[in-house]
PDB file of C-alpha atoms in Angstrom:
ATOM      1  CA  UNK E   1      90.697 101.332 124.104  1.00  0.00           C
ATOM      2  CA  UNK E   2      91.416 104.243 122.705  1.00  0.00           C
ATOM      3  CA  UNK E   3      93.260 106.817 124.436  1.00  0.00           C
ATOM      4  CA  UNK E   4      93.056 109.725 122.033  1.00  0.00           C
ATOM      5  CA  UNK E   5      89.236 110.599 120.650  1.00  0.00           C
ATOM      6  CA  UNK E   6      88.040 113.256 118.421  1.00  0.00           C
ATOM      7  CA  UNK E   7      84.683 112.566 119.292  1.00  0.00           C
ATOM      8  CA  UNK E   8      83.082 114.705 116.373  1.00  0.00           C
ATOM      9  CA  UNK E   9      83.408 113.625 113.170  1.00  0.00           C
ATOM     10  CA  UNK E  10      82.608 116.675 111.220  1.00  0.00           C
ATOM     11  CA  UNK E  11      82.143 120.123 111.854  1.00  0.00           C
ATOM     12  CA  UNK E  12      80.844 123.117 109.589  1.00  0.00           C
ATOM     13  CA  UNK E  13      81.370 126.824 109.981  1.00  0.00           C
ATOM     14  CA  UNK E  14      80.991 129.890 108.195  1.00  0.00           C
ATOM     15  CA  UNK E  15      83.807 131.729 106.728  1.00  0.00           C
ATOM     16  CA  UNK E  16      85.431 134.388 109.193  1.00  0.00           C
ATOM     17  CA  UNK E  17      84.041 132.475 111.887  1.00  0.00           C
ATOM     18  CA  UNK E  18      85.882 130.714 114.726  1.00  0.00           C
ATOM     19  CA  UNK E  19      86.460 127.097 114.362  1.00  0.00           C
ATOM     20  CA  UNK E  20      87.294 124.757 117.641  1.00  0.00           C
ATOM     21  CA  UNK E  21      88.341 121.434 117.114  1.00  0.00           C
ATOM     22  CA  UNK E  22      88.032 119.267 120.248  1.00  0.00           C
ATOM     23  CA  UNK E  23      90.214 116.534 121.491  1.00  0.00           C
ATOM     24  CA  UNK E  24      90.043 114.274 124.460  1.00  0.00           C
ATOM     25  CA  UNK E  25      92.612 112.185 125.873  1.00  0.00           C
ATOM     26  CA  UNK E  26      92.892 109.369 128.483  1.00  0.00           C
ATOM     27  CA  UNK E  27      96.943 108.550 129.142  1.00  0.00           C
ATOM     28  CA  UNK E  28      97.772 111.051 131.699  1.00  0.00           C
ATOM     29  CA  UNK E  29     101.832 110.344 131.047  1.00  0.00           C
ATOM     30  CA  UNK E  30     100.882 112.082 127.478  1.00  0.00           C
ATOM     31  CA  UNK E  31     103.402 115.127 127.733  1.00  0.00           C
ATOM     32  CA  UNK E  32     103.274 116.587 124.006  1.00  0.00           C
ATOM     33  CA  UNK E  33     100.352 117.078 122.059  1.00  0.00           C
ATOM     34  CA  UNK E  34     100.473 117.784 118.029  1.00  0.00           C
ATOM     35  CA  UNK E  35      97.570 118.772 115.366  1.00  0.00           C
ATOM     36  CA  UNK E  36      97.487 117.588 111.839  1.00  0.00           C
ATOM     37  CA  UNK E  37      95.962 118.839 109.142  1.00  0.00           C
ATOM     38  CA  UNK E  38      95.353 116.744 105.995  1.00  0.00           C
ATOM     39  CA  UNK E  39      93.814 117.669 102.317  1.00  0.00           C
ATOM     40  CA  UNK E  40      92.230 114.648 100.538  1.00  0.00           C
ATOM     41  CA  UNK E  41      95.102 112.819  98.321  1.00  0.00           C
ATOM     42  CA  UNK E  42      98.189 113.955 100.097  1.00  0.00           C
ATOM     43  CA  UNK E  43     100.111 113.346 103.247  1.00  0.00           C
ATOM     44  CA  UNK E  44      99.168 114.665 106.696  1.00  0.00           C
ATOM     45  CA  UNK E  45     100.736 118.008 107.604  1.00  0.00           C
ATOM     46  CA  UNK E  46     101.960 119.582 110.877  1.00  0.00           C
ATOM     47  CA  UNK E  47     100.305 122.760 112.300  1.00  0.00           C
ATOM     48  CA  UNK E  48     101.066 123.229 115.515  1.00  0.00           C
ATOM     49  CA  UNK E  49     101.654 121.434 118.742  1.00  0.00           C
ATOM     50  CA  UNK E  50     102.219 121.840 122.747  1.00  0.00           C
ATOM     51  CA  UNK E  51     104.039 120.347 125.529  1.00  0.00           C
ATOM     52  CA  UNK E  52     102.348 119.530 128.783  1.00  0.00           C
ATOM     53  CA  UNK E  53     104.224 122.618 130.782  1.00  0.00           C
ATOM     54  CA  UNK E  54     102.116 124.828 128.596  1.00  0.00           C
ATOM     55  CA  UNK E  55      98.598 125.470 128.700  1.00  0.00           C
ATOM     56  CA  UNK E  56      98.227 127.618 125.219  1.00  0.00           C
ATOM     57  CA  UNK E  57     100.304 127.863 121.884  1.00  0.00           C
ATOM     58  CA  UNK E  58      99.510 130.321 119.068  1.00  0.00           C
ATOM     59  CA  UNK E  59     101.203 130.515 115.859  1.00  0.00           C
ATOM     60  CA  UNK E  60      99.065 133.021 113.174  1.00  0.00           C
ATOM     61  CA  UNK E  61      95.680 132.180 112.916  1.00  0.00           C
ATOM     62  CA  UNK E  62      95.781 128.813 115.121  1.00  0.00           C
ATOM     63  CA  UNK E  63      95.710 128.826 119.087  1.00  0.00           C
ATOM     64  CA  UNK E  64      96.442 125.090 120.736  1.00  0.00           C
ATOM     65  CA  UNK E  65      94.983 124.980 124.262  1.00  0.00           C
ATOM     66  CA  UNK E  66      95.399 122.271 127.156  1.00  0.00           C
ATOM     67  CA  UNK E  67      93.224 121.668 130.362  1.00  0.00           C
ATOM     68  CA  UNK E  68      95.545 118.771 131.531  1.00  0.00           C
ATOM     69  CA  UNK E  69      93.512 118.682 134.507  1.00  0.00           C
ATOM     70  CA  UNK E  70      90.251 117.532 132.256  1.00  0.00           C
ATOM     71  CA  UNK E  71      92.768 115.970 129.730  1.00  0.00           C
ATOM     72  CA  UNK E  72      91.466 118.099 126.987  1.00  0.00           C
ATOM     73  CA  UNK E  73      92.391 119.835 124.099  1.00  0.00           C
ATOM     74  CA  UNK E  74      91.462 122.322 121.539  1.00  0.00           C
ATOM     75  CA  UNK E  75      92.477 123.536 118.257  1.00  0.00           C
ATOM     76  CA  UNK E  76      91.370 127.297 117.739  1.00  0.00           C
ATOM     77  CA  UNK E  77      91.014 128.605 114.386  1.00  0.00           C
ATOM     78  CA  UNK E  78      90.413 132.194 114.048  1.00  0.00           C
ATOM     79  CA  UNK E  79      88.996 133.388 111.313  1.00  0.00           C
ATOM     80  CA  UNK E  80      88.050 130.423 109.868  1.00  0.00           C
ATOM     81  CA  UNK E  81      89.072 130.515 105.345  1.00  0.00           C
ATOM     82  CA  UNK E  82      87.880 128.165 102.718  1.00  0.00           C
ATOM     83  CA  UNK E  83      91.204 126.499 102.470  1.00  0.00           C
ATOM     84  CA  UNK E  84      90.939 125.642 105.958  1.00  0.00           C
ATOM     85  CA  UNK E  85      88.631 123.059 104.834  1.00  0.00           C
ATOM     86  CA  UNK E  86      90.513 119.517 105.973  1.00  0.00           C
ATOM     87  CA  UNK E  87      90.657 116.308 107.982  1.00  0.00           C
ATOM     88  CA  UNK E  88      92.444 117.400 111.387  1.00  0.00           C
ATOM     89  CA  UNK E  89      94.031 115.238 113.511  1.00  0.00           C
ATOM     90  CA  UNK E  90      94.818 115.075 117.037  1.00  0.00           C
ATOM     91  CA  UNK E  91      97.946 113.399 118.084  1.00  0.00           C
ATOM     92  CA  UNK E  92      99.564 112.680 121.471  1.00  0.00           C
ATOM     93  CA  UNK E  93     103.093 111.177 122.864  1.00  0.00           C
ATOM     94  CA  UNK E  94     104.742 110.264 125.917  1.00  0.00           C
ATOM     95  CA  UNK E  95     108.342 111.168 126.568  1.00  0.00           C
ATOM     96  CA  UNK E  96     108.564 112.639 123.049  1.00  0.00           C
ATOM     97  CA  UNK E  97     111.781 114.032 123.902  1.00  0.00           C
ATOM     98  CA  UNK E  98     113.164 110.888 124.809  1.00  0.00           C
ATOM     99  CA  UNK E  99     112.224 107.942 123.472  1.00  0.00           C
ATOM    100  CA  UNK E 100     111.029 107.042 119.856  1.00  0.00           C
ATOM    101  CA  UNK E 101     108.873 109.811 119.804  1.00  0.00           C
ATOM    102  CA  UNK E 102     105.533 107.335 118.858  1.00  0.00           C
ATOM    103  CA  UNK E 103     102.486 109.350 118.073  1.00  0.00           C
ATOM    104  CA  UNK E 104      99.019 108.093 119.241  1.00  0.00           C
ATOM    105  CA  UNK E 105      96.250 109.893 116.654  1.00  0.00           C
ATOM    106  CA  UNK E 106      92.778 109.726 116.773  1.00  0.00           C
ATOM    107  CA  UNK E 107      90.245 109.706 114.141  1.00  0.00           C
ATOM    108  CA  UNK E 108      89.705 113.158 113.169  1.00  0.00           C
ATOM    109  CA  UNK E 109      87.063 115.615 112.223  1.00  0.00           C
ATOM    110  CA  UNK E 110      86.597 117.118 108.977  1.00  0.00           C
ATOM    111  CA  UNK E 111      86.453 120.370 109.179  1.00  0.00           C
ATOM    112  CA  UNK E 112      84.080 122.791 106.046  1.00  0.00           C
ATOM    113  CA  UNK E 113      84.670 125.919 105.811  1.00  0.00           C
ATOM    114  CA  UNK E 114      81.428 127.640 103.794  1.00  0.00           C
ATOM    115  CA  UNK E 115      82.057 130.874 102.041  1.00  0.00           C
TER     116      UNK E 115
ATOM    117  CA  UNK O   1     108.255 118.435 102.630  1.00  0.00           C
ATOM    118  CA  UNK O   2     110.709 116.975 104.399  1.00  0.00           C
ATOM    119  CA  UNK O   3     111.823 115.582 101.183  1.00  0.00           C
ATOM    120  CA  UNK O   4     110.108 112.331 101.424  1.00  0.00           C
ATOM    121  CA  UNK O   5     108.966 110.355  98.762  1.00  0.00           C
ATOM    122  CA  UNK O   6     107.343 107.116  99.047  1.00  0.00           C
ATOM    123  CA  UNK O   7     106.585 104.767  95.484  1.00  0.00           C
ATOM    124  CA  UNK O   8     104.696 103.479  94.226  1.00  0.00           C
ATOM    125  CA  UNK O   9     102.022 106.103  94.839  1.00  0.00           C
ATOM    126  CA  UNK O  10      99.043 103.495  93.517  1.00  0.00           C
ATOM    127  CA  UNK O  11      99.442  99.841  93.018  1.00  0.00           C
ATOM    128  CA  UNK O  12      95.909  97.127  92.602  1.00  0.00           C
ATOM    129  CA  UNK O  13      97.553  94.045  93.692  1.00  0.00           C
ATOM    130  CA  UNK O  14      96.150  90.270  93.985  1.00  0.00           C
ATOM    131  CA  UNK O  15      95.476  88.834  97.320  1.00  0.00           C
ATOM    132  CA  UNK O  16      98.637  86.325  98.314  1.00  0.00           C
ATOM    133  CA  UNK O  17     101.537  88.585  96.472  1.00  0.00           C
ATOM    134  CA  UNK O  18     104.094  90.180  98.087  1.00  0.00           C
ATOM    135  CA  UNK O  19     104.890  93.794  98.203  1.00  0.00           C
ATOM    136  CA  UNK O  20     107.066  96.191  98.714  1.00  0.00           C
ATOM    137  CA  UNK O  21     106.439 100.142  99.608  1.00  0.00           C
ATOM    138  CA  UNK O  22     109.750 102.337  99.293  1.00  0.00           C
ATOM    139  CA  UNK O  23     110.020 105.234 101.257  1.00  0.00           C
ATOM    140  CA  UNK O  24     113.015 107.773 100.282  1.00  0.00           C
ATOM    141  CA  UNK O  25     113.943 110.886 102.797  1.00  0.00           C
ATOM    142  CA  UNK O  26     116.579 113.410 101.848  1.00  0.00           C
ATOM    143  CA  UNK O  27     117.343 114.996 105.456  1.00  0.00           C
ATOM    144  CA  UNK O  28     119.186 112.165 107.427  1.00  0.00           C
ATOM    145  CA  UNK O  29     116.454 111.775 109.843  1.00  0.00           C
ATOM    146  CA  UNK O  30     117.312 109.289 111.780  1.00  0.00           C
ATOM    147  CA  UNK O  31     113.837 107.707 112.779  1.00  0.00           C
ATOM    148  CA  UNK O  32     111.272 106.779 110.422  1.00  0.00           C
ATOM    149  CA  UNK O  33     107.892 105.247 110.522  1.00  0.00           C
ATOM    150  CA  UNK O  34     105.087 103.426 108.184  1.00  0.00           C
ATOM    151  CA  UNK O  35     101.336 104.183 109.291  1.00  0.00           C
ATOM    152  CA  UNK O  36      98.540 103.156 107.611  1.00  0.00           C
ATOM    153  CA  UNK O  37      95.095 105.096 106.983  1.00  0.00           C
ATOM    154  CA  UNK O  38      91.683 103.592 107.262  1.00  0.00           C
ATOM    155  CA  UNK O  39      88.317 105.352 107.596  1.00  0.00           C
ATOM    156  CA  UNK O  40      87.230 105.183 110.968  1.00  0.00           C
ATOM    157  CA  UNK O  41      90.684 104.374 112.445  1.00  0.00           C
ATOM    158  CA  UNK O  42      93.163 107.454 111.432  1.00  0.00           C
ATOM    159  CA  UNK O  43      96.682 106.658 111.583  1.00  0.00           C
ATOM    160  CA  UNK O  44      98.168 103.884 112.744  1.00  0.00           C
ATOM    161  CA  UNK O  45     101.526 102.816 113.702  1.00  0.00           C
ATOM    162  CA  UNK O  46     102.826  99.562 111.688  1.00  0.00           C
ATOM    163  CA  UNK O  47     106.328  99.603 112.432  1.00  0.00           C
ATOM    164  CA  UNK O  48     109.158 102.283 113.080  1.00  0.00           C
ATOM    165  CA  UNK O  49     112.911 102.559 112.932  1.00  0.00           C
ATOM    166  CA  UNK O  50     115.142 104.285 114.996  1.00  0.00           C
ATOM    167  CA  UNK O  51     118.431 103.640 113.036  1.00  0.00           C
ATOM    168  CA  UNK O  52     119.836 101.618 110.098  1.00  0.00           C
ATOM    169  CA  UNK O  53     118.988  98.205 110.566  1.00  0.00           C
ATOM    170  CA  UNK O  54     117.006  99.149 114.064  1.00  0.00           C
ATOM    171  CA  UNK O  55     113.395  98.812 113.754  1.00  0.00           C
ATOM    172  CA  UNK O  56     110.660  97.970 116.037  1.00  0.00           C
ATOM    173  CA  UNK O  57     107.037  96.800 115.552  1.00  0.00           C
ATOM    174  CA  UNK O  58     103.401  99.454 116.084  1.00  0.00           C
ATOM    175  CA  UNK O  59     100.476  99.042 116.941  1.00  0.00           C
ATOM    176  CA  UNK O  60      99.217  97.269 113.572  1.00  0.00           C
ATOM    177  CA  UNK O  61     102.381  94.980 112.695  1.00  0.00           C
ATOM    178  CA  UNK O  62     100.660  91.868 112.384  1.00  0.00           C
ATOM    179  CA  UNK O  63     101.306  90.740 108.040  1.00  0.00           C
ATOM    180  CA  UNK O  64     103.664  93.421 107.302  1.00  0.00           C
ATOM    181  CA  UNK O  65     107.569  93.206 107.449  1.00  0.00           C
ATOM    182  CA  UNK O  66     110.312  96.556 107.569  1.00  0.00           C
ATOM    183  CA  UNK O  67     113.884  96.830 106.523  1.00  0.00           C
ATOM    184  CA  UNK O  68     116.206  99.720 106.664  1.00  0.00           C
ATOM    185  CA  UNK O  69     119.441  99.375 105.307  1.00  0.00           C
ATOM    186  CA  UNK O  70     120.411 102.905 104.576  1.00  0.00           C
ATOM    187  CA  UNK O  71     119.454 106.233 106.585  1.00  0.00           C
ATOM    188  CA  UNK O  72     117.396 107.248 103.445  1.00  0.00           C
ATOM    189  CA  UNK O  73     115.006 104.625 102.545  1.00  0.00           C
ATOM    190  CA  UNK O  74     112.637 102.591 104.798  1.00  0.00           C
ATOM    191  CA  UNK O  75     110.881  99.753 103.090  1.00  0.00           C
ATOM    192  CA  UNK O  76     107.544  98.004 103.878  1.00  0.00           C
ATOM    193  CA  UNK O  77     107.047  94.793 103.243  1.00  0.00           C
ATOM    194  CA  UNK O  78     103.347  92.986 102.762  1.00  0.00           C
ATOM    195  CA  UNK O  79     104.625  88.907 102.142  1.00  0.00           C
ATOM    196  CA  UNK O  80     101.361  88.118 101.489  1.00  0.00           C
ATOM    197  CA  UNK O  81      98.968  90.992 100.598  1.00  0.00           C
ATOM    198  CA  UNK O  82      95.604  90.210 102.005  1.00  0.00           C
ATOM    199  CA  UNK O  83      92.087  92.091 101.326  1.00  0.00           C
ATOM    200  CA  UNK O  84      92.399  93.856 105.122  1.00  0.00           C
ATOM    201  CA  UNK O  85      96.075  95.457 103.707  1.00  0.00           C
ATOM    202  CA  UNK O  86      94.110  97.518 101.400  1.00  0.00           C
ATOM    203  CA  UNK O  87      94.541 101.170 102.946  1.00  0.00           C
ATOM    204  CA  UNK O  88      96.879 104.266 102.162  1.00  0.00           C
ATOM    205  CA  UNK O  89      99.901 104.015 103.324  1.00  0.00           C
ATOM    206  CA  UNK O  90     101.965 106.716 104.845  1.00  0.00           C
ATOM    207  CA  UNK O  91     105.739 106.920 105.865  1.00  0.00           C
ATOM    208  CA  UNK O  92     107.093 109.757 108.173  1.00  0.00           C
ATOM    209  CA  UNK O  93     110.439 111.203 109.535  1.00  0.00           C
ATOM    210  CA  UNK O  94     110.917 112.713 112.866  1.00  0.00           C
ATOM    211  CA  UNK O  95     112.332 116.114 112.937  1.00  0.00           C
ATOM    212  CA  UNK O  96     112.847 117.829 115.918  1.00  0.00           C
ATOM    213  CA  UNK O  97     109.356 116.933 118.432  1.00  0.00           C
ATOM    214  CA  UNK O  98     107.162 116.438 114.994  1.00  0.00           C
ATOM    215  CA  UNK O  99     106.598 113.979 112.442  1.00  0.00           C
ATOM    216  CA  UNK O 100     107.009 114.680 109.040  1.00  0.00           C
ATOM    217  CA  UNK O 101     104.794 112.570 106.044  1.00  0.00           C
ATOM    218  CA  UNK O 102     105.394 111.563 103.052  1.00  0.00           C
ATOM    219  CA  UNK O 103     102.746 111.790 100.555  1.00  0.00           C
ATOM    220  CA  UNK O 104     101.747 108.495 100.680  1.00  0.00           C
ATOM    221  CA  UNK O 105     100.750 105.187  98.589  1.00  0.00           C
ATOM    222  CA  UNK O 106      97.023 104.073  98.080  1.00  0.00           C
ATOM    223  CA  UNK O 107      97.546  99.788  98.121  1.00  0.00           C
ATOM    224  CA  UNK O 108      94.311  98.091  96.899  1.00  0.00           C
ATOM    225  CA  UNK O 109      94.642  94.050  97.513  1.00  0.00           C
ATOM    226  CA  UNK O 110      92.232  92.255  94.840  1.00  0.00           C
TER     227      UNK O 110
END
């Protein structure tokens, strides 16, 4: 089963708009939380991330949020830019700052940015 | 970057060949990982290493082999490449709480 779900698989928005990328999760031991973004032809790359003690993270134009209570989070993107235009992905790991640090990801949701 | 670099970064092989992925890091991290990428699936965990010569299987290890005899490469091993095997695959470093990737290696079994 899985216990990280992006449950849209695309999403389209108009430049300058705001962008929110959902994720869902079902392990309630997750305790750090990590978006991806990944261009077509090259290797996934980090953006931003939270640990469970937090409930929001901003860094520029991207705001991480987490209802732990509804195990649910959101990647904020604001204002949305052509370039933003990518596969994200959600990832999610228990005692990260322990263990080996394994990542659960779901499946993503392409993201279009229209001009 | 990370300064990872994984070859080769295309191979077409036959079904029932072996092969071998490289993966090459510059930054003495000390754990490393090989995911694969499927549509439908994202990433998925084949098999991790925590330390020269320390590895440990993921969630898709079934086929596929790992060594790691020096902090800075990480190799994946398909003994007998099957049609299913054909996906991109991805290595990654840990730095700090994130994962780092390499830019990855598209495999297509014949």
């Amino acid at each position: 089963d899985q216990q990280v779900k992006q449950n849209s698989p695309s999403l389209s928005v108009q430049e300058g708009r705001i962008s929110i990328l959902n994720c869902d999760y079902t392990n309630s031991m997750f305790d750090y939380f990590l978006w991806y973004k990944k261009y077509p032809a090259e290797g996934p790359t980090f953006l931003i991330s939270i640990s469970s003690i937090k409930d929001k993270n901003e860094d520029g134009r991207f705001t991480v949020f987490l209802n732990k209570s509804a195990k649910h989070l959101s990647l904020h993107i604001v204002p949305s830019q052509p370039g933003d235009s990518a596969v994200y992905f959600c990832a999610a790991s228990e005692g990260y700052g322990g263990s080996q640090g394994n990542l659960i990801f779901g499946k993503g949701t392409k993201l279009s940015v229209k001009p | 970057d990370a300064g990872i670099t994984q070859s080769p970064r295309h191979k077409v092989t036959e079904t029932g060949t072996p092969v071998t992925l490289r993966c090459h890091q510059t930054e003495n991290h000390r754990y490393m990982y090989w995911y694969r990428q499927d549509p439908g699936h994202g990433l998925r965990l084949i098999h991790y290493s925590y330390g020269v010569k320390d590895t440990d299987k993921g969630e898709v290890s079934d086929g596929y082999s790992v060594s790691r005899s020096k902090t800075e490469d990480f190799l994946l091993t398909l003994e007998s490449a099957t049609s299913s095997q054909t996906s991109v695959y991805f290595c990654a470093v840990r730095a700090a709480y994130e994962q780092y990737f390499g830019p990855g290696t598209r495999l297509t079994v014949t």
